[in-house]
């Protein structure tokens, strides 16, 4: 089974950079599936909690909003076009300029 840590180390090796990076969310943080306008994104709870006052932090920590019982996904009724960039911002703490 690959973890986020394994993936980061493999990427570093393939790019010639042998520096090992360890993701804070691997493998202890639960995986969260978000269905954004019909497109499913997979991330971790700790990624969504990176910004404590955010919509996403409230979503997973409040206990009020539960995932769908059949799919296990949280549904967000928004256009998924830029959602990847939002997740990358939460993961990296910076925008990469693709918005």
PDB file of C-alpha atoms in Angstrom:
ATOM      1  CA  UNK A   1       0.000   0.000   0.000  1.00  0.00           C
ATOM      2  CA  UNK A   2       1.343   3.403  -0.951  1.00  0.00           C
ATOM      3  CA  UNK A   3       1.077   6.213   1.531  1.00  0.00           C
ATOM      4  CA  UNK A   4       1.507   9.921   0.920  1.00  0.00           C
ATOM      5  CA  UNK A   5       5.026   9.582   2.302  1.00  0.00           C
ATOM      6  CA  UNK A   6       5.870   6.801  -0.168  1.00  0.00           C
ATOM      7  CA  UNK A   7       4.514   8.857  -3.024  1.00  0.00           C
ATOM      8  CA  UNK A   8       6.552  11.931  -2.056  1.00  0.00           C
ATOM      9  CA  UNK A   9       9.748   9.906  -1.683  1.00  0.00           C
ATOM     10  CA  UNK A  10       9.171   8.202  -5.059  1.00  0.00           C
ATOM     11  CA  UNK A  11       8.604  11.568  -6.744  1.00  0.00           C
ATOM     12  CA  UNK A  12      11.786  12.940  -5.193  1.00  0.00           C
ATOM     13  CA  UNK A  13      13.815   9.944  -6.376  1.00  0.00           C
ATOM     14  CA  UNK A  14      12.455  10.150  -9.919  1.00  0.00           C
ATOM     15  CA  UNK A  15      13.290  13.845 -10.136  1.00  0.00           C
ATOM     16  CA  UNK A  16      16.843  13.251  -8.936  1.00  0.00           C
ATOM     17  CA  UNK A  17      16.224  14.906  -5.583  1.00  0.00           C
ATOM     18  CA  UNK A  18      16.985  12.356  -2.876  1.00  0.00           C
ATOM     19  CA  UNK A  19      15.805  14.602  -0.068  1.00  0.00           C
ATOM     20  CA  UNK A  20      12.984  12.770   1.666  1.00  0.00           C
ATOM     21  CA  UNK A  21       9.896  14.792   2.415  1.00  0.00           C
ATOM     22  CA  UNK A  22       7.381  13.459   4.889  1.00  0.00           C
ATOM     23  CA  UNK A  23       3.757  14.504   4.608  1.00  0.00           C
ATOM     24  CA  UNK A  24       2.258  15.527   7.948  1.00  0.00           C
ATOM     25  CA  UNK A  25      -0.982  13.752   7.070  1.00  0.00           C
ATOM     26  CA  UNK A  26       0.376  10.325   6.190  1.00  0.00           C
ATOM     27  CA  UNK A  27      -0.751   7.747   7.066  1.00  0.00           C
ATOM     28  CA  UNK A  28      -2.494   8.605  10.364  1.00  0.00           C
ATOM     29  CA  UNK A  29      -5.056  11.135   9.101  1.00  0.00           C
ATOM     30  CA  UNK A  30      -8.362   9.764   7.802  1.00  0.00           C
ATOM     31  CA  UNK A  31      -9.010   9.975   4.080  1.00  0.00           C
ATOM     32  CA  UNK A  32     -11.873  12.274   3.080  1.00  0.00           C
ATOM     33  CA  UNK A  33     -13.747  12.071  -0.225  1.00  0.00           C
ATOM     34  CA  UNK A  34     -15.307  15.286  -1.496  1.00  0.00           C
ATOM     35  CA  UNK A  35     -17.812  15.254  -4.341  1.00  0.00           C
ATOM     36  CA  UNK A  36     -17.567  18.759  -5.778  1.00  0.00           C
ATOM     37  CA  UNK A  37     -20.216  19.281  -8.446  1.00  0.00           C
ATOM     38  CA  UNK A  38     -19.956  15.625  -9.505  1.00  0.00           C
ATOM     39  CA  UNK A  39     -16.139  15.375  -9.474  1.00  0.00           C
ATOM     40  CA  UNK A  40     -14.681  13.371  -6.587  1.00  0.00           C
ATOM     41  CA  UNK A  41     -11.528  14.628  -4.883  1.00  0.00           C
ATOM     42  CA  UNK A  42      -9.663  12.620  -2.267  1.00  0.00           C
ATOM     43  CA  UNK A  43      -7.651  14.267   0.485  1.00  0.00           C
ATOM     44  CA  UNK A  44      -7.025  13.882   4.186  1.00  0.00           C
ATOM     45  CA  UNK A  45      -8.698  15.365   7.208  1.00  0.00           C
ATOM     46  CA  UNK A  46      -5.465  17.076   8.243  1.00  0.00           C
ATOM     47  CA  UNK A  47      -5.245  18.819   4.843  1.00  0.00           C
ATOM     48  CA  UNK A  48      -8.756  20.171   5.279  1.00  0.00           C
ATOM     49  CA  UNK A  49      -7.857  21.318   8.805  1.00  0.00           C
ATOM     50  CA  UNK A  50      -4.806  23.317   7.637  1.00  0.00           C
ATOM     51  CA  UNK A  51      -6.788  26.553   7.828  1.00  0.00           C
ATOM     52  CA  UNK A  52      -8.578  26.323  11.197  1.00  0.00           C
ATOM     53  CA  UNK A  53     -11.206  28.980  10.479  1.00  0.00           C
ATOM     54  CA  UNK A  54     -12.090  27.686   7.012  1.00  0.00           C
ATOM     55  CA  UNK A  55     -15.268  26.175   5.647  1.00  0.00           C
ATOM     56  CA  UNK A  56     -13.467  22.833   5.266  1.00  0.00           C
ATOM     57  CA  UNK A  57     -12.185  22.747   8.832  1.00  0.00           C
ATOM     58  CA  UNK A  58     -15.685  23.427  10.100  1.00  0.00           C
ATOM     59  CA  UNK A  59     -17.085  20.788   7.774  1.00  0.00           C
ATOM     60  CA  UNK A  60     -14.978  17.931   9.120  1.00  0.00           C
ATOM     61  CA  UNK A  61     -14.702  18.982  12.755  1.00  0.00           C
ATOM     62  CA  UNK A  62     -18.233  20.153  13.579  1.00  0.00           C
ATOM     63  CA  UNK A  63     -19.869  16.730  13.464  1.00  0.00           C
ATOM     64  CA  UNK A  64     -22.944  18.398  11.967  1.00  0.00           C
ATOM     65  CA  UNK A  65     -22.175  17.721   8.327  1.00  0.00           C
ATOM     66  CA  UNK A  66     -21.929  14.005   7.655  1.00  0.00           C
ATOM     67  CA  UNK A  67     -20.808  12.236   4.478  1.00  0.00           C
ATOM     68  CA  UNK A  68     -23.348  10.460   2.293  1.00  0.00           C
ATOM     69  CA  UNK A  69     -24.176   7.088   3.840  1.00  0.00           C
ATOM     70  CA  UNK A  70     -23.928   5.216   0.519  1.00  0.00           C
ATOM     71  CA  UNK A  71     -20.816   6.788  -1.044  1.00  0.00           C
ATOM     72  CA  UNK A  72     -18.977   8.106   2.000  1.00  0.00           C
ATOM     73  CA  UNK A  73     -18.507  11.412   0.165  1.00  0.00           C
ATOM     74  CA  UNK A  74     -19.153  14.938   1.368  1.00  0.00           C
ATOM     75  CA  UNK A  75     -21.126  16.743  -1.335  1.00  0.00           C
ATOM     76  CA  UNK A  76     -20.241  20.357  -2.146  1.00  0.00           C
ATOM     77  CA  UNK A  77     -22.575  21.996  -4.657  1.00  0.00           C
ATOM     78  CA  UNK A  78     -19.977  24.063  -6.514  1.00  0.00           C
ATOM     79  CA  UNK A  79     -18.166  24.047  -9.848  1.00  0.00           C
ATOM     80  CA  UNK A  80     -15.140  21.723  -9.546  1.00  0.00           C
ATOM     81  CA  UNK A  81     -13.026  23.592 -12.128  1.00  0.00           C
ATOM     82  CA  UNK A  82     -10.648  25.215  -9.624  1.00  0.00           C
ATOM     83  CA  UNK A  83     -11.097  22.923  -6.644  1.00  0.00           C
ATOM     84  CA  UNK A  84      -7.791  21.152  -7.296  1.00  0.00           C
ATOM     85  CA  UNK A  85      -6.049  24.500  -6.794  1.00  0.00           C
ATOM     86  CA  UNK A  86      -7.858  25.036  -3.494  1.00  0.00           C
ATOM     87  CA  UNK A  87      -6.689  21.631  -2.227  1.00  0.00           C
ATOM     88  CA  UNK A  88      -3.141  22.332  -3.399  1.00  0.00           C
ATOM     89  CA  UNK A  89      -3.208  25.631  -1.499  1.00  0.00           C
ATOM     90  CA  UNK A  90      -4.258  23.818   1.668  1.00  0.00           C
ATOM     91  CA  UNK A  91      -1.532  21.199   1.131  1.00  0.00           C
ATOM     92  CA  UNK A  92       1.308  23.593   0.263  1.00  0.00           C
ATOM     93  CA  UNK A  93       0.270  26.875   1.862  1.00  0.00           C
ATOM     94  CA  UNK A  94       0.757  28.831  -1.370  1.00  0.00           C
ATOM     95  CA  UNK A  95      -0.909  29.388  -4.709  1.00  0.00           C
ATOM     96  CA  UNK A  96       0.851  28.088  -7.779  1.00  0.00           C
ATOM     97  CA  UNK A  97      -0.557  30.714 -10.140  1.00  0.00           C
ATOM     98  CA  UNK A  98      -3.001  28.524 -12.079  1.00  0.00           C
ATOM     99  CA  UNK A  99      -6.125  30.306 -10.835  1.00  0.00           C
TER     100      UNK A  99
END
